[in-house]
CSV table of C-alpha atoms and ligand atoms in Angstrom, one decimal:
chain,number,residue,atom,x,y,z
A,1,UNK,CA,0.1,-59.8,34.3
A,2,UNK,CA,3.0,-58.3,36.0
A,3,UNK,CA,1.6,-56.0,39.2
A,4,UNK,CA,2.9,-52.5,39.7
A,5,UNK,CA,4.2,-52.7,43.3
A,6,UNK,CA,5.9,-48.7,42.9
A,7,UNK,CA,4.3,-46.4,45.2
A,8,UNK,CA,3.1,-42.9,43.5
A,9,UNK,CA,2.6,-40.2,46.1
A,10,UNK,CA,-0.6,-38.0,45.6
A,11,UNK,CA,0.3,-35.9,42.2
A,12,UNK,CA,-2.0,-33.2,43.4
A,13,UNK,CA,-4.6,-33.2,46.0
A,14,UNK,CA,-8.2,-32.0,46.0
A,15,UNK,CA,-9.6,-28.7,48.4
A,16,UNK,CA,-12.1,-29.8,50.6
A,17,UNK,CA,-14.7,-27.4,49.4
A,18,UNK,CA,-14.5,-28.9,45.8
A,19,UNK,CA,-15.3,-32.1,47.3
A,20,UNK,CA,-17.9,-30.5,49.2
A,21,UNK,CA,-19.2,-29.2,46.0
A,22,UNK,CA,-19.2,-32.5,44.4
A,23,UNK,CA,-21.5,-33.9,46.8
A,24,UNK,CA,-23.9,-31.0,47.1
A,25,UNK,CA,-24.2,-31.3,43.2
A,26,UNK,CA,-25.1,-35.1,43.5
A,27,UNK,CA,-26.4,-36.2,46.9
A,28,UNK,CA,-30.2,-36.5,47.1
A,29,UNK,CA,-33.0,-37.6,49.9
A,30,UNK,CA,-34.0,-40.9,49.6
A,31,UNK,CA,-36.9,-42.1,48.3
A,32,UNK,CA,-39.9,-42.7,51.1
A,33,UNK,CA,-41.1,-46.1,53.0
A,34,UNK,CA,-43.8,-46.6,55.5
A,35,UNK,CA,-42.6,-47.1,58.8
A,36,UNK,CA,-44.9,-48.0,62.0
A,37,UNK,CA,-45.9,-45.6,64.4
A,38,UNK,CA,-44.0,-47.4,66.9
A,39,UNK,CA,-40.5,-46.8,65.3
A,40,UNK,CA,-40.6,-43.5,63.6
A,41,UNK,CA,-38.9,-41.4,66.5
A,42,UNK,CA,-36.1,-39.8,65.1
A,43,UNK,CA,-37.2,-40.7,61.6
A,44,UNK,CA,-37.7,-38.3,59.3
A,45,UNK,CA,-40.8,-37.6,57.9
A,46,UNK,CA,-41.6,-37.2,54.3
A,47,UNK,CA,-44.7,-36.0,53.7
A,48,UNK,CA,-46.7,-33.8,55.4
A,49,UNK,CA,-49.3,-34.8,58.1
A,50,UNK,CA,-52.9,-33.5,58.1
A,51,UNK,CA,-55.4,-34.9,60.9
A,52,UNK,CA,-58.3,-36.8,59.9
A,53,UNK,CA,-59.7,-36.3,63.1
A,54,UNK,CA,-61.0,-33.6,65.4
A,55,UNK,CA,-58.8,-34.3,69.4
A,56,UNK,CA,-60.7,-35.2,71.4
A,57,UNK,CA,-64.1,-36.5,69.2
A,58,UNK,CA,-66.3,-35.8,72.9
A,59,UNK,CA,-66.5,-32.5,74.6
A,60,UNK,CA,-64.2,-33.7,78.0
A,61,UNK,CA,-63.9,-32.4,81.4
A,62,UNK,CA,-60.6,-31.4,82.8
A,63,UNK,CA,-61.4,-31.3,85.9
A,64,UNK,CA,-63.2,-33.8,88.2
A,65,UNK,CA,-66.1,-32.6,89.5
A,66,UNK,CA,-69.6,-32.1,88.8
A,67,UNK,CA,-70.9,-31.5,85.1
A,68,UNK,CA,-74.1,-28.7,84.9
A,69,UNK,CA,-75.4,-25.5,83.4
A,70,UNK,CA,-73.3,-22.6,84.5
A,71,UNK,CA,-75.4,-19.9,84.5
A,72,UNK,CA,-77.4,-21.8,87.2
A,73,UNK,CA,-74.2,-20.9,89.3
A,74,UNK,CA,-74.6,-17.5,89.2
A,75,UNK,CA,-75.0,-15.7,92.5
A,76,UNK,CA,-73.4,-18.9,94.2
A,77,UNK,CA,-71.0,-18.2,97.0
A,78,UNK,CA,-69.1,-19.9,100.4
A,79,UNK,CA,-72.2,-18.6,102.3
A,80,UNK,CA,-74.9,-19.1,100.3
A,81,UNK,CA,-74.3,-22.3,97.9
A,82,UNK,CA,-76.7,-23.6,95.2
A,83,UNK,CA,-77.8,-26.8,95.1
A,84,UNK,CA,-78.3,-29.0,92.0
A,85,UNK,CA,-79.6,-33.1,92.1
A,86,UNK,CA,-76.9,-35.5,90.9
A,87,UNK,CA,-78.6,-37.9,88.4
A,88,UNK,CA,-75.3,-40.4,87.4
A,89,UNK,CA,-71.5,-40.6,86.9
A,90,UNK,CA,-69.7,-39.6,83.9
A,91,UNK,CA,-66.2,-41.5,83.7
A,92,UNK,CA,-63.3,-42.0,81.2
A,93,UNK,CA,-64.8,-44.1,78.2
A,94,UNK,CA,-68.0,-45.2,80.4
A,95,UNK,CA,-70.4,-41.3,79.9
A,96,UNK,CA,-73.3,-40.7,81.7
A,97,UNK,CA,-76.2,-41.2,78.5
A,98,UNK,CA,-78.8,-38.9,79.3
A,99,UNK,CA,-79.3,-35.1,79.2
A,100,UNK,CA,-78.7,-32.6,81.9
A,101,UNK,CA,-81.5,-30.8,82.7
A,102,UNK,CA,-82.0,-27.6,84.7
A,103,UNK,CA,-81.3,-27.6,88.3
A,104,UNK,CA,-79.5,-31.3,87.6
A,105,UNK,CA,-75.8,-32.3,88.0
A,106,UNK,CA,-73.5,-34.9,86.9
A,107,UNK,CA,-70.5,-36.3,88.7
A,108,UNK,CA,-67.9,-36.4,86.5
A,109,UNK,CA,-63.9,-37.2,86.5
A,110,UNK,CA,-61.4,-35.9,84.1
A,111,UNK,CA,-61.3,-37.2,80.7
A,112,UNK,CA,-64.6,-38.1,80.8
A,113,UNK,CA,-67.5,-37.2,78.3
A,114,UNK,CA,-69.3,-34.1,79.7
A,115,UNK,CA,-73.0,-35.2,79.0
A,116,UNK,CA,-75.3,-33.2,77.2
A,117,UNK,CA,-76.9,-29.9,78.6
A,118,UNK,CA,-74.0,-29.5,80.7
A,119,UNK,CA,-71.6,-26.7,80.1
A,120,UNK,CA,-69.0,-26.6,82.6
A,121,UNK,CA,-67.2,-28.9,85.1
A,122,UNK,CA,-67.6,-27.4,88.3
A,123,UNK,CA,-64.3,-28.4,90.1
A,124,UNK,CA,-65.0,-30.6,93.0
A,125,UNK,CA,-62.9,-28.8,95.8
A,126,UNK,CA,-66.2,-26.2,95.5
A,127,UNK,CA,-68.6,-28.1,96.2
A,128,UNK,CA,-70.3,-30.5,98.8
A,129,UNK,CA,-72.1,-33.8,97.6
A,130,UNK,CA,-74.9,-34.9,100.3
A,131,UNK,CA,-73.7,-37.9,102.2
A,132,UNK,CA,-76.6,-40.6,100.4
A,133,UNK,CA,-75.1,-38.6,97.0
A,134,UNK,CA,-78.1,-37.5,95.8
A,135,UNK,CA,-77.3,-33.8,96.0
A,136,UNK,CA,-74.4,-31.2,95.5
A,137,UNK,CA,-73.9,-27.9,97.1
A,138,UNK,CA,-71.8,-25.6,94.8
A,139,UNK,CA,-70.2,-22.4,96.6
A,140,UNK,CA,-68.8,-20.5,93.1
A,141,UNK,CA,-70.1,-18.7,90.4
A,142,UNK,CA,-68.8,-20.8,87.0
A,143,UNK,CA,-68.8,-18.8,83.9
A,144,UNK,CA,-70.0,-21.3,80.7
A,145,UNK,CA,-67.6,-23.7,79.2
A,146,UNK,CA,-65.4,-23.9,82.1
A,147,UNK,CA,-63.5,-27.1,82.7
A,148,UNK,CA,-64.6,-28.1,79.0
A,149,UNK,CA,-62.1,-29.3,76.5
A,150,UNK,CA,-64.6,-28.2,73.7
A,151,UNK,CA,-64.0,-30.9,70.4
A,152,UNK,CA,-60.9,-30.3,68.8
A,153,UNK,CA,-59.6,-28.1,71.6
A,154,UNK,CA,-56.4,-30.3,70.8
A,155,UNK,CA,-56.0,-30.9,67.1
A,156,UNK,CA,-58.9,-30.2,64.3
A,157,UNK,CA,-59.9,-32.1,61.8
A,158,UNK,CA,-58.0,-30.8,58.7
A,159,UNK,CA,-55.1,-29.2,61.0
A,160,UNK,CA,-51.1,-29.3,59.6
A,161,UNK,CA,-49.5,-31.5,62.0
A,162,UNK,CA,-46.2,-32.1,61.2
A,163,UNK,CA,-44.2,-30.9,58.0
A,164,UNK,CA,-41.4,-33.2,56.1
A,165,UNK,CA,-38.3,-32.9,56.9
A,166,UNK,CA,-39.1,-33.0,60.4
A,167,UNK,CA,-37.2,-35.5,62.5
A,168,UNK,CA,-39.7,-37.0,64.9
A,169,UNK,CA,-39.5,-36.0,68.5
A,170,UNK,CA,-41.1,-38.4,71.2
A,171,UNK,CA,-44.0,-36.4,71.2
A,172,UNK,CA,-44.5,-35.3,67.3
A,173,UNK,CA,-45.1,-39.7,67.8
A,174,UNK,CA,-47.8,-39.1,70.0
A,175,UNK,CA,-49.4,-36.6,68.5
A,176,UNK,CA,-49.4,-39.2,65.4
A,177,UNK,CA,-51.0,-42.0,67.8
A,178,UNK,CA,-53.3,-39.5,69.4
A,179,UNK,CA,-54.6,-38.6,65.5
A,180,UNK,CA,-55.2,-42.5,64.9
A,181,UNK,CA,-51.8,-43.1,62.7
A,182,UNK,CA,-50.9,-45.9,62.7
A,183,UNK,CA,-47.8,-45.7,60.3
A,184,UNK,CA,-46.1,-43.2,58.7
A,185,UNK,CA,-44.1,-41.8,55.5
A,186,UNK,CA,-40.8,-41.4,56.4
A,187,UNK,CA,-37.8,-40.9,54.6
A,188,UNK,CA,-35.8,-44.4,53.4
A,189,UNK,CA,-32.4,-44.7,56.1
A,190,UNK,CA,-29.4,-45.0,54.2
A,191,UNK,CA,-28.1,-48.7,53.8
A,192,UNK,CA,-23.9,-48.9,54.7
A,193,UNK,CA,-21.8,-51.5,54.0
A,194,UNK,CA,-18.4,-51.0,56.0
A,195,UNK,CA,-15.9,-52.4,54.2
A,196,UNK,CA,-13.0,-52.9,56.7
A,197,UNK,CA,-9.8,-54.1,55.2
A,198,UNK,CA,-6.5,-54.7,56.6
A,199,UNK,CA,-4.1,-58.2,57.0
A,200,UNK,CA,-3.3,-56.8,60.8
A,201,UNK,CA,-6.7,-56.5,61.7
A,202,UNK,CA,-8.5,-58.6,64.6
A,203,UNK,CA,-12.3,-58.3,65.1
A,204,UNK,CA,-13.4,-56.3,67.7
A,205,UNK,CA,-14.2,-57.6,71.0
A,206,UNK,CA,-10.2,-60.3,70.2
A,207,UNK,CA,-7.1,-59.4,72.2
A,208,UNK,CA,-4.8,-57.3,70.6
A,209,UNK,CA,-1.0,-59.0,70.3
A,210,UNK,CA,1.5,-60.2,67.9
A,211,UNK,CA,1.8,-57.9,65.1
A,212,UNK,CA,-1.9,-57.7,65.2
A,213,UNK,CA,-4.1,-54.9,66.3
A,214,UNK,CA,-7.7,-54.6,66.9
A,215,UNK,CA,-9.7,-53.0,64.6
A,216,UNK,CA,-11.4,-49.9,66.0
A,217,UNK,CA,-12.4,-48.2,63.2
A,218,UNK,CA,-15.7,-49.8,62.4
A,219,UNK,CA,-16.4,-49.7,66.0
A,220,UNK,CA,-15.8,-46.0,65.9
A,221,UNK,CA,-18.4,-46.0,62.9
A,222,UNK,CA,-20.8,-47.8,63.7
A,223,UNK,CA,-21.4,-45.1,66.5
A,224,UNK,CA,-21.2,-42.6,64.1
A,225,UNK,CA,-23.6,-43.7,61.7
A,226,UNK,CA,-25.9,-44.5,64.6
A,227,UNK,CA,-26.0,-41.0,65.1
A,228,UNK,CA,-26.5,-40.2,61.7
A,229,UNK,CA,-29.3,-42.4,61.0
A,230,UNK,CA,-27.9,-44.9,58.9
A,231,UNK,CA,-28.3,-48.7,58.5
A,232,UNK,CA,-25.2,-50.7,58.6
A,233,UNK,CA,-25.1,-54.0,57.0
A,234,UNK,CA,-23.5,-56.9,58.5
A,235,UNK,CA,-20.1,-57.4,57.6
A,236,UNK,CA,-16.5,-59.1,57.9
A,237,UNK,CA,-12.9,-58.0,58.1
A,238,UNK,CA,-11.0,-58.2,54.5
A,239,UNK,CA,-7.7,-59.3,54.3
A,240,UNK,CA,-5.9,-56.7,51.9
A,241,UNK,CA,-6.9,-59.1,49.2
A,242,UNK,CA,-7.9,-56.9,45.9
A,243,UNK,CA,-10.6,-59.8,44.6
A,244,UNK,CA,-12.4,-59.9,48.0
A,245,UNK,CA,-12.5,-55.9,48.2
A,246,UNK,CA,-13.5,-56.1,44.8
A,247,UNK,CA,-16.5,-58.5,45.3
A,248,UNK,CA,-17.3,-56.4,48.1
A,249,UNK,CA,-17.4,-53.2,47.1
A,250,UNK,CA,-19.4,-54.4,43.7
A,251,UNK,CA,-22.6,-55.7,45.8
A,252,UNK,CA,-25.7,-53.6,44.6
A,253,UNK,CA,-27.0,-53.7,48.7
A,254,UNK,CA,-26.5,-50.3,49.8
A,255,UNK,CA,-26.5,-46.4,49.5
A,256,UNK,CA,-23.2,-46.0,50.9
A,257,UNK,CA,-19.7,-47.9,50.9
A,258,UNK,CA,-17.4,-47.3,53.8
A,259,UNK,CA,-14.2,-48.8,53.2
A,260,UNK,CA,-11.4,-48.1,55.8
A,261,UNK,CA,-7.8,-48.7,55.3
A,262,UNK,CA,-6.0,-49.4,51.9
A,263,UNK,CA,-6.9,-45.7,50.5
A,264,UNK,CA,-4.1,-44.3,50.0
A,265,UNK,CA,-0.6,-44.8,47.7
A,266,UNK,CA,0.9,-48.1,49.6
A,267,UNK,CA,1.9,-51.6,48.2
A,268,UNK,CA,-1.5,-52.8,49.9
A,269,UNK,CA,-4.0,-49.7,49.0
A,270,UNK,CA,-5.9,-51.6,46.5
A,271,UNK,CA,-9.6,-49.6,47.3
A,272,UNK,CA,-9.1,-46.5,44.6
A,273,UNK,CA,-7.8,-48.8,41.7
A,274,UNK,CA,-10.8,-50.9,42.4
A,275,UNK,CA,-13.1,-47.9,42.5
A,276,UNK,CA,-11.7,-46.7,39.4
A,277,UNK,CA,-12.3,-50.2,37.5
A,278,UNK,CA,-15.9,-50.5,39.1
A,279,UNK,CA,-17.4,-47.1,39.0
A,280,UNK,CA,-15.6,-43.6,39.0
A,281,UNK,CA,-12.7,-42.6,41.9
A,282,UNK,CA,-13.8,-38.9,41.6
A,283,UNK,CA,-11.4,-37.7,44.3
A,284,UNK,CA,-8.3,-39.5,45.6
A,285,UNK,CA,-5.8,-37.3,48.1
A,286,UNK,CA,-7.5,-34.0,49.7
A,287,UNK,CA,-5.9,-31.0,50.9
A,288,UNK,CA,-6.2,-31.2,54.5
A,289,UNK,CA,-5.2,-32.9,57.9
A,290,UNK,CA,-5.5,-35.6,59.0
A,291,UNK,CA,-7.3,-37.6,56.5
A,292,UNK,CA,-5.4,-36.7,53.5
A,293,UNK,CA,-5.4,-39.6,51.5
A,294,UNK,CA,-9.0,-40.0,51.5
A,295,UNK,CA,-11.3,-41.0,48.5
A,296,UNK,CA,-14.8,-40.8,47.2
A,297,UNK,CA,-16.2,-42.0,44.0
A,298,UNK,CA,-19.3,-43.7,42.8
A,299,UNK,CA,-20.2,-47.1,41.5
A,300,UNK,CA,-23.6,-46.8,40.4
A,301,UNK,CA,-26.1,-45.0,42.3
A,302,UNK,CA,-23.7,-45.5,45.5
A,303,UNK,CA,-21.6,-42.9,47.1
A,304,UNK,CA,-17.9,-44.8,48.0
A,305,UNK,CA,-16.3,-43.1,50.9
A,306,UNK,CA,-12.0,-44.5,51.2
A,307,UNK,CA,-11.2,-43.7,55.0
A,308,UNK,CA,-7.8,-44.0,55.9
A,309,UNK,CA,-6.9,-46.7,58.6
A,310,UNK,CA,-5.4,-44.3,60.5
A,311,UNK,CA,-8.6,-44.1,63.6
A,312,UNK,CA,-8.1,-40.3,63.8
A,313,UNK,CA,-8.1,-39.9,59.8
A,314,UNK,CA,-10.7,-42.3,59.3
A,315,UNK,CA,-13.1,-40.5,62.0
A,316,UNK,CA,-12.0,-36.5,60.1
A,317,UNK,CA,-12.8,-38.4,56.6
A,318,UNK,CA,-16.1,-40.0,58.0
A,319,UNK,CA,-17.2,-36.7,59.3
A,320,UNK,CA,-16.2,-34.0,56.5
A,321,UNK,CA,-18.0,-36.5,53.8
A,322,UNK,CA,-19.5,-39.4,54.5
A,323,UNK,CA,-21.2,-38.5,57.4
A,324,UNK,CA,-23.3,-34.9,55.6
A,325,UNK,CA,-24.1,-37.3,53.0
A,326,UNK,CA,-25.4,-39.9,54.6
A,327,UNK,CA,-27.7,-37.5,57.1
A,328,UNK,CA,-28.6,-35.5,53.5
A,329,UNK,CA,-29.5,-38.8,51.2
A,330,UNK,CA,-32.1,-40.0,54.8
A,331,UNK,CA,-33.5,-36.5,54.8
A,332,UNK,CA,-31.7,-34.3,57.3
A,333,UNK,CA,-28.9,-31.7,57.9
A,334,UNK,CA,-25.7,-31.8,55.8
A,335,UNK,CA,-24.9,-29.4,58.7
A,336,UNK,CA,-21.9,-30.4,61.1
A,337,UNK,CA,-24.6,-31.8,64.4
A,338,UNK,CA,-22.0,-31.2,66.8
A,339,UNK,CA,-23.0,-28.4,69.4
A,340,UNK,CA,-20.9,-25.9,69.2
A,341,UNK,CA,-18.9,-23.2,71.5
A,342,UNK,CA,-16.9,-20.4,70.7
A,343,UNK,CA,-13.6,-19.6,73.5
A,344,UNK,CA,-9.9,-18.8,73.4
A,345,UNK,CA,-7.5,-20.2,72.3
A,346,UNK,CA,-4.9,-20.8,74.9
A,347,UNK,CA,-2.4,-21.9,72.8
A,348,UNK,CA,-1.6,-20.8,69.0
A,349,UNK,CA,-2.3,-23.6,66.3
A,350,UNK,CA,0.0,-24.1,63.5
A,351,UNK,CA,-1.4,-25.3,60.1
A,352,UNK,CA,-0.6,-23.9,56.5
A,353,UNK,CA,-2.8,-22.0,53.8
A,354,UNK,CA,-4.2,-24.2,51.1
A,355,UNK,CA,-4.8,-27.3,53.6
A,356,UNK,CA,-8.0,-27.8,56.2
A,357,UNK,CA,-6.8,-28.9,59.5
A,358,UNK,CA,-9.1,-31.0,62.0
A,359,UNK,CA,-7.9,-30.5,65.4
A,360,UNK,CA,-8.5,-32.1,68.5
A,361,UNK,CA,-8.9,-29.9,71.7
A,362,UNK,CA,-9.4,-29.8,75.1
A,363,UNK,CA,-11.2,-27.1,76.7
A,364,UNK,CA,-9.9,-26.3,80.7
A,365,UNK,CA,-11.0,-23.4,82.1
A,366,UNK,CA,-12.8,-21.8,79.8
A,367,UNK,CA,-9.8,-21.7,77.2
A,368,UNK,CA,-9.3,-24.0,74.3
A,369,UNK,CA,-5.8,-26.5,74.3
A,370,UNK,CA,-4.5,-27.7,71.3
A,371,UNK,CA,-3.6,-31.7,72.1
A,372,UNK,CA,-0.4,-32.1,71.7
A,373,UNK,CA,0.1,-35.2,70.3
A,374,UNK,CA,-1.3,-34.7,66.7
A,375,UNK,CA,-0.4,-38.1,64.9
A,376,UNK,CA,-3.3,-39.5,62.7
A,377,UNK,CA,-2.9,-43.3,64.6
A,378,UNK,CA,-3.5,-42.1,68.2
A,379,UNK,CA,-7.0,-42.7,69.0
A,380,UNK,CA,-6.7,-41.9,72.2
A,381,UNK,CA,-6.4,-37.9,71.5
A,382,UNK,CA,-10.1,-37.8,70.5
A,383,UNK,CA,-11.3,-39.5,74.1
A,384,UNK,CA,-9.1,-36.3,75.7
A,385,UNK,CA,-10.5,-33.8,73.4
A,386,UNK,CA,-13.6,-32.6,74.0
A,387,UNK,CA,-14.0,-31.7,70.1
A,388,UNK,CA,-12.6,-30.2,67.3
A,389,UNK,CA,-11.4,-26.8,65.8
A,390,UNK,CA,-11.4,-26.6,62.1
A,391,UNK,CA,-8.6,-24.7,60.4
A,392,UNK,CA,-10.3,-23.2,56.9
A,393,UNK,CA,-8.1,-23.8,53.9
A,394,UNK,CA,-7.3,-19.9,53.6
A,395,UNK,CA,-6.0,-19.5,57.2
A,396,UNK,CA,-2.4,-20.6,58.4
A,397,UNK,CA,-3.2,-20.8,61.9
A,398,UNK,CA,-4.7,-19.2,64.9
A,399,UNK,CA,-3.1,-17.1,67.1
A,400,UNK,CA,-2.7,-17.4,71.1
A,401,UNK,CA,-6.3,-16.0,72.5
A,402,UNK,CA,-8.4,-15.8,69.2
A,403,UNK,CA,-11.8,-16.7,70.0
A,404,UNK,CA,-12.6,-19.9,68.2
A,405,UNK,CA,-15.2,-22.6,67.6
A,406,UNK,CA,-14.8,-26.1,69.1
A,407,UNK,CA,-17.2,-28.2,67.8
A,408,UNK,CA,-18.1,-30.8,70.5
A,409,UNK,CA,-17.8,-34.2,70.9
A,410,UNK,CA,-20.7,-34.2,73.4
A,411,UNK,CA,-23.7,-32.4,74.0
A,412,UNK,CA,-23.4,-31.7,77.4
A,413,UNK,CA,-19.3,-30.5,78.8
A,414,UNK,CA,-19.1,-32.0,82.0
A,415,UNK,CA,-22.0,-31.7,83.8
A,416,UNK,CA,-23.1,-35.5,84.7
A,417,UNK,CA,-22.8,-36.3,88.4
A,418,UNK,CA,-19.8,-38.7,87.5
A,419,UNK,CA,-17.9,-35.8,86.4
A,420,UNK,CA,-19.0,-33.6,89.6
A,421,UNK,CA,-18.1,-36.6,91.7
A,422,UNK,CA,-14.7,-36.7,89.8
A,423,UNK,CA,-14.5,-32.8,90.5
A,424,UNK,CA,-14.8,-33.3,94.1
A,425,UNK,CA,-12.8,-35.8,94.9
A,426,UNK,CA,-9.5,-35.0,93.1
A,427,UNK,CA,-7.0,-33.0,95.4
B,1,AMP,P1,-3.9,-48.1,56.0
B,1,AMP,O1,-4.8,-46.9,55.7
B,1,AMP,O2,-4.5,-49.4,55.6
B,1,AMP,O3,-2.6,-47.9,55.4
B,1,AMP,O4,-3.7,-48.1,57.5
B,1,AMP,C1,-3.1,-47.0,58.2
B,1,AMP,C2,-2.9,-47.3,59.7
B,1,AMP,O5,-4.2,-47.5,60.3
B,1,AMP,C3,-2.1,-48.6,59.9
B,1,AMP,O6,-1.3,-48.5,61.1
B,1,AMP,C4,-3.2,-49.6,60.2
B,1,AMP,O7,-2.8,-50.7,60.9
B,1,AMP,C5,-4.2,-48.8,60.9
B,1,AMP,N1,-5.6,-49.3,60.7
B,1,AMP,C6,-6.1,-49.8,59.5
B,1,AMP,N2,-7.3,-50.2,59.7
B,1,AMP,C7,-7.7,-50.0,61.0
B,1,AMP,C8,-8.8,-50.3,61.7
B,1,AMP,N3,-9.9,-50.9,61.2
B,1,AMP,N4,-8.8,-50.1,63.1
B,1,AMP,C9,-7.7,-49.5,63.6
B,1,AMP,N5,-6.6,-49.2,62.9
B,1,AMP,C10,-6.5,-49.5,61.6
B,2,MG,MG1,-3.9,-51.3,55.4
């Protein structure tokens, strides 16, 4: 077989919104697995949660102090204190086992049981044990049920905890534990294998040198899809070799295939002929910037996502696609999970109707900064920005002091004591 070395530009290119639309028509939630208790924060839960159990099971005092009948401290005051006989202890799993009768109190610290006939916790800055302990003066008046956590005071049996969908905070966990869960439905994380290719590639972690480069963009990835939830398989470089990409990109292991470099129309961009064969290349060369010759297609039941090598393009691609599907197929947001501001623009930015444009920005004083340098291969503009104005399709720029939204890089703009210690010491 004679191979086709020509290169074909992109005959026509996709709008992002259709390729949005492609994906909202096909990307579903996982199915469910049971995860522990101890590893389901910032899982998302699929089903809902209903308590068993009533928190706490005992009637406990929140207060340490002295367990009695509170009507029998009616009339008590600093000058004229009651006095009630203290028959036991009461402590945190070890209760006191007999009734309280009339005229009777029981030490008691919190979280303990309060025993029976008792009805408040008298709160022990109030009132005056004897010395042998056999007595307690009380000096306040203590309306009934005071200092009681009554059963269920917490959580009821029968009660809604949590709802799916909801990714689990630190506490939703404990709540769980507190109910006696002791693992919990939660949506499947997506499976990715990254499928890095590229002959001038060296692992991360080598030297650059030669006419070899290290590869950044799985490392850039990996982060990514930690945030997103994701999985990531193990996995090797490829040499731009079409039967290793192939065998690749065929496995039946995973929800997702990243492949980086090799998307586009080059002598080396083997990835969307090999989708085609495999499964379908539904979209190959978008309308926007950077990122334009990306891909996505299907083999199976797996979504393929073609970044470019470029790291900028590769990072735009990963965000516009694979990243909403990959948070939508493990149960969450589709939605962009950058924070988000909305300032000047200090400077005008150029794009063109009928393409998206990703930008990197910096934001000084208050006013966004179009970086300058907007080539596709320089990394480094995305450390400098601190996020990303999107041009829509329809728009052919914005103008010098339009109010705009940055979408940022990090959740917090400066504010650690690193960046305050920077502040202070620069001239
Ligand atoms: P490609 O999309 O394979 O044509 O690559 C476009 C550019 O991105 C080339 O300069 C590549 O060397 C570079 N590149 C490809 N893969 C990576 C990678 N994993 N990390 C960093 N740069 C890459
Ligand atoms: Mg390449």
């Amino acid at each position: 077989m004679v191979r086709d070395v020509r290169m074909r530009g992109f005959a026509d290119r996709a709008d992002l919104e259709e390729v949005e639309a492609f994906l909202d028509r096909h990307v579903r939630t996982l199915p469910s697995e049971s995860v522990p208790l101890l590893d389901c924060f910032e899982r998302v839960l699929s089903e809902p949660i209903k308590s068993e159990v009533d928190v706490p099971s005992f009637p406990r005092s929140a207060m340490d102090g002295y367990a009695l009948r509170g009507e029998e401290t009616f009339g008590a005051s600093d000058y004229d204190g009651i006095r009630f006989d203290v028959i036991g202890t009461s402590l945190p799993g070890a209760p006191f086992l007999s009734r309280v009768a009339p005229g009777q109190a029981v030490r008691i610290m919190t979280g303990a049981p309060v025993p029976e006939g008792a009805d408040v916790v008298v709160m022990a800055e109030v009132c005056e044990e004897s010395e042998g302990g056999e007595a307690v003066l009380v000096s306040e008046a203590v309306p009934p049920k005071k200092n009681v956590g009554v059963v269920g005071e917490d959580i009821q049996r029968g009660d809604l905890i949590l709802s799916p969908g909801r990714r689990l905070r630190p506490q939703d966990a404990g709540v769980l534990a507190s109910v006696g869960r002791a693992s919990i439905p939660c949506v499947r994380r997506p499976k990715v294998r990254l499928l890095v290719t590229g002959d001038e590639l060296l692992p991360a972690g080598s030297m650059p040198g030669g006419v070899h480069i290290v590869d950044s963009n799985s490392v850039v990835l990996r982060g990514l899809l930690a945030r997103d939830g994701a999985e990531v398989l193990p996995f090797e470089i490829l040499p731009d070799v079409p039967e290793m990409i192939r065998g690749v990109m065929a496995a039946n292991d995973s929800d997702v295939v990243l492949v980086s470099g090799g998307s586009s129309v080059g002598q080396e961009d083997h990835a969307p002929r090999l989708l085609a064969e495999l499964g379908t290349l539904d979209f190959h060369g978008i309308s926007m910037r950077p990122s334009s010759p990306a891909g996505i297609g299907r083999i199976e039941e797996r979504f393929v996502f073609l970044l470019p090598g470029n790291p900028v393009s590769c990072l735009a691609a990963y965000e516009f696609f694979a990243g909403p599907t990959l948070r939508r197929l493990g149960g969450r947001s589709g939605r962009w999970p950058h924070r988000r501001v909305r300032l000047p623009l200090a400077r005008k930015i150029v794009s063109s109707i009928g393409r998206t444009d990703y930008v990197r920005v910096a934001i000084e004083d208050k006013m966004v900064r179009p970086i300058a340098t907007s080539g596709a291969s320089i990394l480094s503009s995305t450390v400098r920005a601190s996020g990303a104005v999107i041009v829509p399709r329809e728009q052919e720029g914005m103008g010098e002091g339009e109010e705009v939204e940055v979408l940022l890089y990090d959740d917090e703009l400066g504010s650690s004591e690193f960046d305050q210690k920077e502040k202070v010491e620069s001239p």
